[in-house]
Coordinates of C-alpha atoms and ligand atoms in Angstrom, one line a residue:
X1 CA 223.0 60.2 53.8
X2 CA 224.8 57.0 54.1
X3 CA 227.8 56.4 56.4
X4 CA 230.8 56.1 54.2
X5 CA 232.1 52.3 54.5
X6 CA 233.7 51.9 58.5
X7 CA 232.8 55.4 59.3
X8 CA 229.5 56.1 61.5
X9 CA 227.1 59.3 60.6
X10 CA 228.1 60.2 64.2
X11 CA 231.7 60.9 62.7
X12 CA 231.1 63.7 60.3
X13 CA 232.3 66.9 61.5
X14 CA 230.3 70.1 60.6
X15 CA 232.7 70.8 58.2
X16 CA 232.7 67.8 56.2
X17 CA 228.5 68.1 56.2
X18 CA 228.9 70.9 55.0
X19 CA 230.7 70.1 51.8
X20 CA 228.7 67.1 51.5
X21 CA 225.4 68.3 51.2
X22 CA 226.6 70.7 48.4
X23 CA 226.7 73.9 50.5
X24 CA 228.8 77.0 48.6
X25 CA 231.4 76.9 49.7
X26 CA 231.4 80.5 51.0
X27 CA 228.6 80.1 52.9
X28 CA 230.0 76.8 54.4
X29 CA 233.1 78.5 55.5
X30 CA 230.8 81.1 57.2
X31 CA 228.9 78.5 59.1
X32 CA 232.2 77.1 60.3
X33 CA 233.5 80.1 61.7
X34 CA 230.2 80.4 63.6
X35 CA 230.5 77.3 64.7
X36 CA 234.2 78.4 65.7
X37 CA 233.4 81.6 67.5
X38 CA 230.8 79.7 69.4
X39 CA 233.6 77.7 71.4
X40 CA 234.8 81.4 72.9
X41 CA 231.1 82.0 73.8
X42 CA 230.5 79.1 75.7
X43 CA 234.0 79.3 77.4
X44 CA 233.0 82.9 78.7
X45 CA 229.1 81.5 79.7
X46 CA 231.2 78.6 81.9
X47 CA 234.1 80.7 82.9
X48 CA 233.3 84.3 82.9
X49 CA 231.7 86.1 86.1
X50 CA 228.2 86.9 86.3
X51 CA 228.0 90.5 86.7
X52 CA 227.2 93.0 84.2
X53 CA 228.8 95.6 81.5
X54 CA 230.4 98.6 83.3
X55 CA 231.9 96.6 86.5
X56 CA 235.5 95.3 86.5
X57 CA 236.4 91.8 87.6
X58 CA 239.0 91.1 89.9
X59 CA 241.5 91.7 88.0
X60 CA 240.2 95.1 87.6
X61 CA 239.3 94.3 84.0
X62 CA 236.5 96.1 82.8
X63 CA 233.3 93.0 83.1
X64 CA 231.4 92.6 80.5
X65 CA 227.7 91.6 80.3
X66 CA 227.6 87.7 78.3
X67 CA 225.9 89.4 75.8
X68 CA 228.0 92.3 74.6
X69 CA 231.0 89.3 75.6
X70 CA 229.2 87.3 73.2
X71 CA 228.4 89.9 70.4
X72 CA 232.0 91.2 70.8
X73 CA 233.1 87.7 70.0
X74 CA 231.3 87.0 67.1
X75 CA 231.3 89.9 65.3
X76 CA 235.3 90.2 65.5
X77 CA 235.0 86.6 63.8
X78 CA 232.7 87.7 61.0
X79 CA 234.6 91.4 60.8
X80 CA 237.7 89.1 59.5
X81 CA 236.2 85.7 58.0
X82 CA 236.6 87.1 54.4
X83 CA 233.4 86.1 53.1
X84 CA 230.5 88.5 54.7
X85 CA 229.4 91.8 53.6
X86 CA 227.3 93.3 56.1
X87 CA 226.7 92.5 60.0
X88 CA 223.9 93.5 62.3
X89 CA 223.9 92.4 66.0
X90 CA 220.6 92.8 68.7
X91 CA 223.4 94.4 70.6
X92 CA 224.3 96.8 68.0
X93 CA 221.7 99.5 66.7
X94 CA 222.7 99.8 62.6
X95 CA 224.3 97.4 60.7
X96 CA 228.2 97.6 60.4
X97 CA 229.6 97.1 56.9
X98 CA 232.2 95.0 56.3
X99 CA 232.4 95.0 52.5
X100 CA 231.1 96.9 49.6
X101 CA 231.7 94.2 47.3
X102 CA 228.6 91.9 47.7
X103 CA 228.9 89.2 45.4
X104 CA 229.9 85.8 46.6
X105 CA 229.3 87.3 50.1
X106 CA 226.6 87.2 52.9
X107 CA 225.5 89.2 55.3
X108 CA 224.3 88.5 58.8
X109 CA 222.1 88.6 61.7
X110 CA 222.6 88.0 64.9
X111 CA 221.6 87.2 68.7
X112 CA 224.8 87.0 70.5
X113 CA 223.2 85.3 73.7
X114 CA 219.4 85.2 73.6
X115 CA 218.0 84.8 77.0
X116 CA 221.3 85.8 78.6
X117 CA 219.6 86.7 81.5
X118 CA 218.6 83.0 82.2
X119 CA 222.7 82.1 82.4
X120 CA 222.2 83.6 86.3
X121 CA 219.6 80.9 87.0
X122 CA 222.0 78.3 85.3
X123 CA 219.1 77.6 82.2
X124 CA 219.7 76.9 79.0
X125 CA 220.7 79.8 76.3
X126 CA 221.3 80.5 72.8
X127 CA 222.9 81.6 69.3
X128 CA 220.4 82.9 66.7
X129 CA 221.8 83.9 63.4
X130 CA 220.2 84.4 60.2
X131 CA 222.2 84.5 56.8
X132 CA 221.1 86.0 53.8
X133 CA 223.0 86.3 50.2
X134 CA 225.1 89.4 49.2
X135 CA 224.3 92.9 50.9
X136 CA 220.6 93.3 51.6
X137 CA 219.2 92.3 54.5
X138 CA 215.6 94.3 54.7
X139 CA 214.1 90.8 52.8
X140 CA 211.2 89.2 53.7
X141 CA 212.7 85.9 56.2
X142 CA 211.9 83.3 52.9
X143 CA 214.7 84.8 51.3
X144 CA 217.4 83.6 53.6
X145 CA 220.2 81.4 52.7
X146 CA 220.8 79.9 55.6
X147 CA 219.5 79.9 59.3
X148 CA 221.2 78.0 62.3
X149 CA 221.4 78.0 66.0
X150 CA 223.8 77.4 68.9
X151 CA 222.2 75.8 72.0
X152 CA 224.2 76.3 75.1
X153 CA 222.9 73.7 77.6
X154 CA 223.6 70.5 79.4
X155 CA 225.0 69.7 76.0
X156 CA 226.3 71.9 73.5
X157 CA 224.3 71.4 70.2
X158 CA 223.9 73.3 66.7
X159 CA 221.4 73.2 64.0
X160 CA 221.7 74.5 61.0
X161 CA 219.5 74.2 57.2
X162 CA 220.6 75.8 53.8
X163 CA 217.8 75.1 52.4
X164 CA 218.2 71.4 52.2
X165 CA 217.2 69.6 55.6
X166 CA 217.7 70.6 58.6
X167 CA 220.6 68.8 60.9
X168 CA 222.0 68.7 64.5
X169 CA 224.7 68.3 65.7
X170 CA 226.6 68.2 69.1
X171 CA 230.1 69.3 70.5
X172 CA 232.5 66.9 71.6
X173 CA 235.1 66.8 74.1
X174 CA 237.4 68.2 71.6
X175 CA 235.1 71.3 71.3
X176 CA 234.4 69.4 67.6
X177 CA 230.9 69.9 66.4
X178 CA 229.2 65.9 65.0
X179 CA 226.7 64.7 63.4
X180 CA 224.0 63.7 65.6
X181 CA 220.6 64.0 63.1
X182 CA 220.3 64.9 59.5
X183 CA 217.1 65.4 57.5
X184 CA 215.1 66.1 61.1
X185 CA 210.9 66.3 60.5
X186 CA 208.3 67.1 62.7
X187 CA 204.6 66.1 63.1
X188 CA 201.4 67.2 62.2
X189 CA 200.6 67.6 66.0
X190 CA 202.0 69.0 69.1
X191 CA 201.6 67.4 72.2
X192 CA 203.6 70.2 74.2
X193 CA 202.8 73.8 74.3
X194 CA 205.2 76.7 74.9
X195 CA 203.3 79.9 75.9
X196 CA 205.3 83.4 76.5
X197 CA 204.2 86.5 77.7
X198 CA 201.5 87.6 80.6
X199 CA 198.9 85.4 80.6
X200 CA 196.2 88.1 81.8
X201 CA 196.9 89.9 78.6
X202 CA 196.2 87.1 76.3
X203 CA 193.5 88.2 74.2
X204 CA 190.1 86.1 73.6
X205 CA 191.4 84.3 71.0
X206 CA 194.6 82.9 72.0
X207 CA 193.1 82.1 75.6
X208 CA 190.6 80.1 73.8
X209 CA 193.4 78.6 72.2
X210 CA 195.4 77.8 75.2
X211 CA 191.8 76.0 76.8
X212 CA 191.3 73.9 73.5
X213 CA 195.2 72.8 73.6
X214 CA 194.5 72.2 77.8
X215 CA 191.3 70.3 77.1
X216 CA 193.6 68.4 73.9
X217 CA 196.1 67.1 76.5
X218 CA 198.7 69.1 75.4
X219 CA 201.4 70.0 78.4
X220 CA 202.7 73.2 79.0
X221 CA 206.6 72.9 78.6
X222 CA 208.2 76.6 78.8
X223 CA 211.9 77.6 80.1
X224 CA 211.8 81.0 78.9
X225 CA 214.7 80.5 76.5
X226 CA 213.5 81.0 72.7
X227 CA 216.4 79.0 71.7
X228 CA 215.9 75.8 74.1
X229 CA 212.3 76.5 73.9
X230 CA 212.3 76.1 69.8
X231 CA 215.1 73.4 70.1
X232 CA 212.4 71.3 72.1
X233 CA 210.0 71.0 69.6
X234 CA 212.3 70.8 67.0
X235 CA 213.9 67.5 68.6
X236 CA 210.8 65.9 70.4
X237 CA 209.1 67.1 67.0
X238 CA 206.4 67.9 68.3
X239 CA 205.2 71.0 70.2
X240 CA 204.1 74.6 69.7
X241 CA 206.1 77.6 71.3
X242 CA 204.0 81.1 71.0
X243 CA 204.8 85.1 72.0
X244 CA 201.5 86.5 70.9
X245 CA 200.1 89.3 70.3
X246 CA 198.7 91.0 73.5
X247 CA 196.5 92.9 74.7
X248 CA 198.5 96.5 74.6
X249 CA 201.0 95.2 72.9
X250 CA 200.1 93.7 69.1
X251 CA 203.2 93.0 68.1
X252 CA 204.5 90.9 70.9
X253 CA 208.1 90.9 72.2
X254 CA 210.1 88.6 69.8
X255 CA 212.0 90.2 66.7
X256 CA 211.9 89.5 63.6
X257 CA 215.5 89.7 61.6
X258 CA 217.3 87.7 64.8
X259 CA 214.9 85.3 66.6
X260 CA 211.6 85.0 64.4
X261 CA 213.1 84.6 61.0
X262 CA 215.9 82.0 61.4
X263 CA 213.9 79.6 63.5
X264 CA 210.7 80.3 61.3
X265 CA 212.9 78.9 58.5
X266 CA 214.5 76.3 60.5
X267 CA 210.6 74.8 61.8
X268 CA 209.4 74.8 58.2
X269 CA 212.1 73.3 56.6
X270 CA 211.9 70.4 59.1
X271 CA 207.7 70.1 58.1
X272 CA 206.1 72.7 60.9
X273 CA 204.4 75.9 60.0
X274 CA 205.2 79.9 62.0
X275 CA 203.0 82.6 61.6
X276 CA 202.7 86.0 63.1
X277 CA 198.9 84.5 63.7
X278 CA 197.7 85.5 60.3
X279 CA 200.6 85.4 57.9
X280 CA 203.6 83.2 57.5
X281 CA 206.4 84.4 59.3
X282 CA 208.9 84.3 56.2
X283 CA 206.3 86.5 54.0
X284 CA 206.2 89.3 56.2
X285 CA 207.8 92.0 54.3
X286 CA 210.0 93.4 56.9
X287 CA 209.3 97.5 57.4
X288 CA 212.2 98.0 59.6
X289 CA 215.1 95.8 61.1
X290 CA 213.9 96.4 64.4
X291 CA 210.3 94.5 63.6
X292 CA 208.5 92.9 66.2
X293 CA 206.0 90.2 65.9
X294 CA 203.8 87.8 67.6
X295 CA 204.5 84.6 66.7
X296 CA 202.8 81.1 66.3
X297 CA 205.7 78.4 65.8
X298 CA 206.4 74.4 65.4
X299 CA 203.1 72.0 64.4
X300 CA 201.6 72.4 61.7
X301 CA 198.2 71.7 62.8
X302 CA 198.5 73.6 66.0
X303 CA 199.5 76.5 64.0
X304 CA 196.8 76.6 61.8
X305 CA 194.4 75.8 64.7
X306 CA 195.6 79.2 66.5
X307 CA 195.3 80.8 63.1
X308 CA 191.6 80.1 62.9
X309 CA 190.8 81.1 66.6
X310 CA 192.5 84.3 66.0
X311 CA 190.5 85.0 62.8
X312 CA 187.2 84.5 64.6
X313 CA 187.7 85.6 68.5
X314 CA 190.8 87.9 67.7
Ligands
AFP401 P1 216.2 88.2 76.8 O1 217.1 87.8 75.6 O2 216.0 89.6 76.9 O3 216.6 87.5 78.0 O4 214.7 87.6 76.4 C1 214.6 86.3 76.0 C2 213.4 86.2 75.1 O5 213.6 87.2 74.1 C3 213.3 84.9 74.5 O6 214.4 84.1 74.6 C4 212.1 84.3 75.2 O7 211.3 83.4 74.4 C5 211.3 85.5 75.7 O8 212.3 86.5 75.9 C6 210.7 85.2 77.0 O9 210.0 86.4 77.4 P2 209.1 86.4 78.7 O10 210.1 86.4 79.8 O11 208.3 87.7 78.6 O12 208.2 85.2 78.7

């Protein structure tokens, strides 16, 4: 996009991006009160006590963990946005309705605060959400209208892509989001590697594949945050994060409606490639909203290259 005459890219609001690129305008509104609610999150990550759900603060309010905080907060702000038919939080076991009427609304998934636990440490944490169009929801991750994410760290950034490119932007003084990238595309190879889970549980093939990425030069870059984590190789564009399979556990940790579908669709709309370590993330046909799977994320090279060490060492 070019800069309108006098005016900088680095001076179009969310908002006006929005509307620019062509987004429906439903959908738009949606991502704007996301991008609203997340100003409330961020206040109670700087401002709120650390403790957890059940205590009371000093005031003898009742404390909240971050995450139900942060769930609370943004499903009250979808409950009344006007435009979304059906919510489901990682907080919240079954989906709460919010209309019956599906058409020209959305309905969403959510992880309020992923990696809350990392807020204690003072590292970096996350907004996953994952849109889809009218009422269903049980869709395979390629069917999603929109995907976008809320990075909580030394900066406060969000990325979002309907479909057409995938853009950053950051928060500014104002509590504004900006334009800070539009159109952002990764390379064919990774030069950073991002491995979760228990090492000693890796199975043969994806220690194989951690020794050929070794031997490749590739540096081990992991915070333990799938948001900051993803948001890494998304902005260096280049790196691979993984949560594998292991051994005992074949369907790793991360799920799939809040965490492994939006950023799957995120990565391969900016030119990288995620795979559960045999199939593309966004074709797995979910079986349940609570799916797990491993997952294989960012170059597209490195992808494949794990793909073919699973298929012959497992
Ligand atoms: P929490 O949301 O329970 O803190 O877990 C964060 C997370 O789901 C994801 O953000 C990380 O990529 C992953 O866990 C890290 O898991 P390990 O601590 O097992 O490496």
């Amino acid at each position: 996009m070019t800069a309108e005459r006098g005016k900088t890219k680095f001076q179009i609001d969310l908002r006006r991006h929005l509307r620019e690129r062509g987004v429906e305008r439903n959908l738009a509104h949606l991502i704007c009160e996301i991008a609203e609610a997340s100003k409330y999150i961020i206040n109670s990550i700087r401002t709120g006590d650390l403790g957890v759900a059940g205590t009371s603060n000093l005031y003898g309010e009742e404390q909240l963990a971050l995450d139900v905080l942060a769930d609370r907060i943004l499903t009250k702000r979808l409950l009344h946005c006007g435009v979304v038919a059906n919510v489901l939080s990682e907080e919240v076991p079954e989906v709460t309705p919010v209309s019956l009427d599906c058409e020209g609304r959305y309905s969403v998934a959510f992880d309020p605060l992923d990696g809350s636990s990392l807020v204690d440490v003072n590292l970096a944490v996350g907004t996953i959400v994952s849109i889809y169009e009218g009422c269903d929801m049980m869709l395979p991750g390629s069917k999603q209208a929109a995907a976008l994410y809320i990075l909580y760290g030394p900066r406060t950034t969000l990325v979002y892509c309907c479909g057409d490119g995938v853009h950053e932007f950051g928060m500014n003084q104002l509590m504004e989001y900006y334009l800070l990238q539009e159109d952002i595309q990764m390379q064919q190879k990774a030069n950073i590697y991002s491995p979760g889970g228990l090492r000693n549980l890796y199975t043969e093939g994806v220690e194989a594949y951690v020794q050929a990425l070794e031997e490749g030069g590739v540096k081990l870059r992991y915070s333990g945050g799938f948001v900051p984590d993803i948001n890494q190789v998304l902005m260096k564009g280049t790196g691979v994060f993984f949560y594998p399979h292991l051994k005992g556990k074949p369907d790793g940790k991360l799920r799939v409606a809040f965490e492994l579908n939006p950023m799957a669709y995120l990565v391969e709309h900016a030119g990288g490639k995620a795979s559960d370590g045999k199939t593309p993330i966004l074709e797995r046909a979910p079986e349940s909203l609570n799916d797990r799977a491993p997952i294989f994320i960012g170059c597209t090279e490195d992808v494949e290259m794990a793909e073919e060490m699973i298929a012959r060492l497992g």
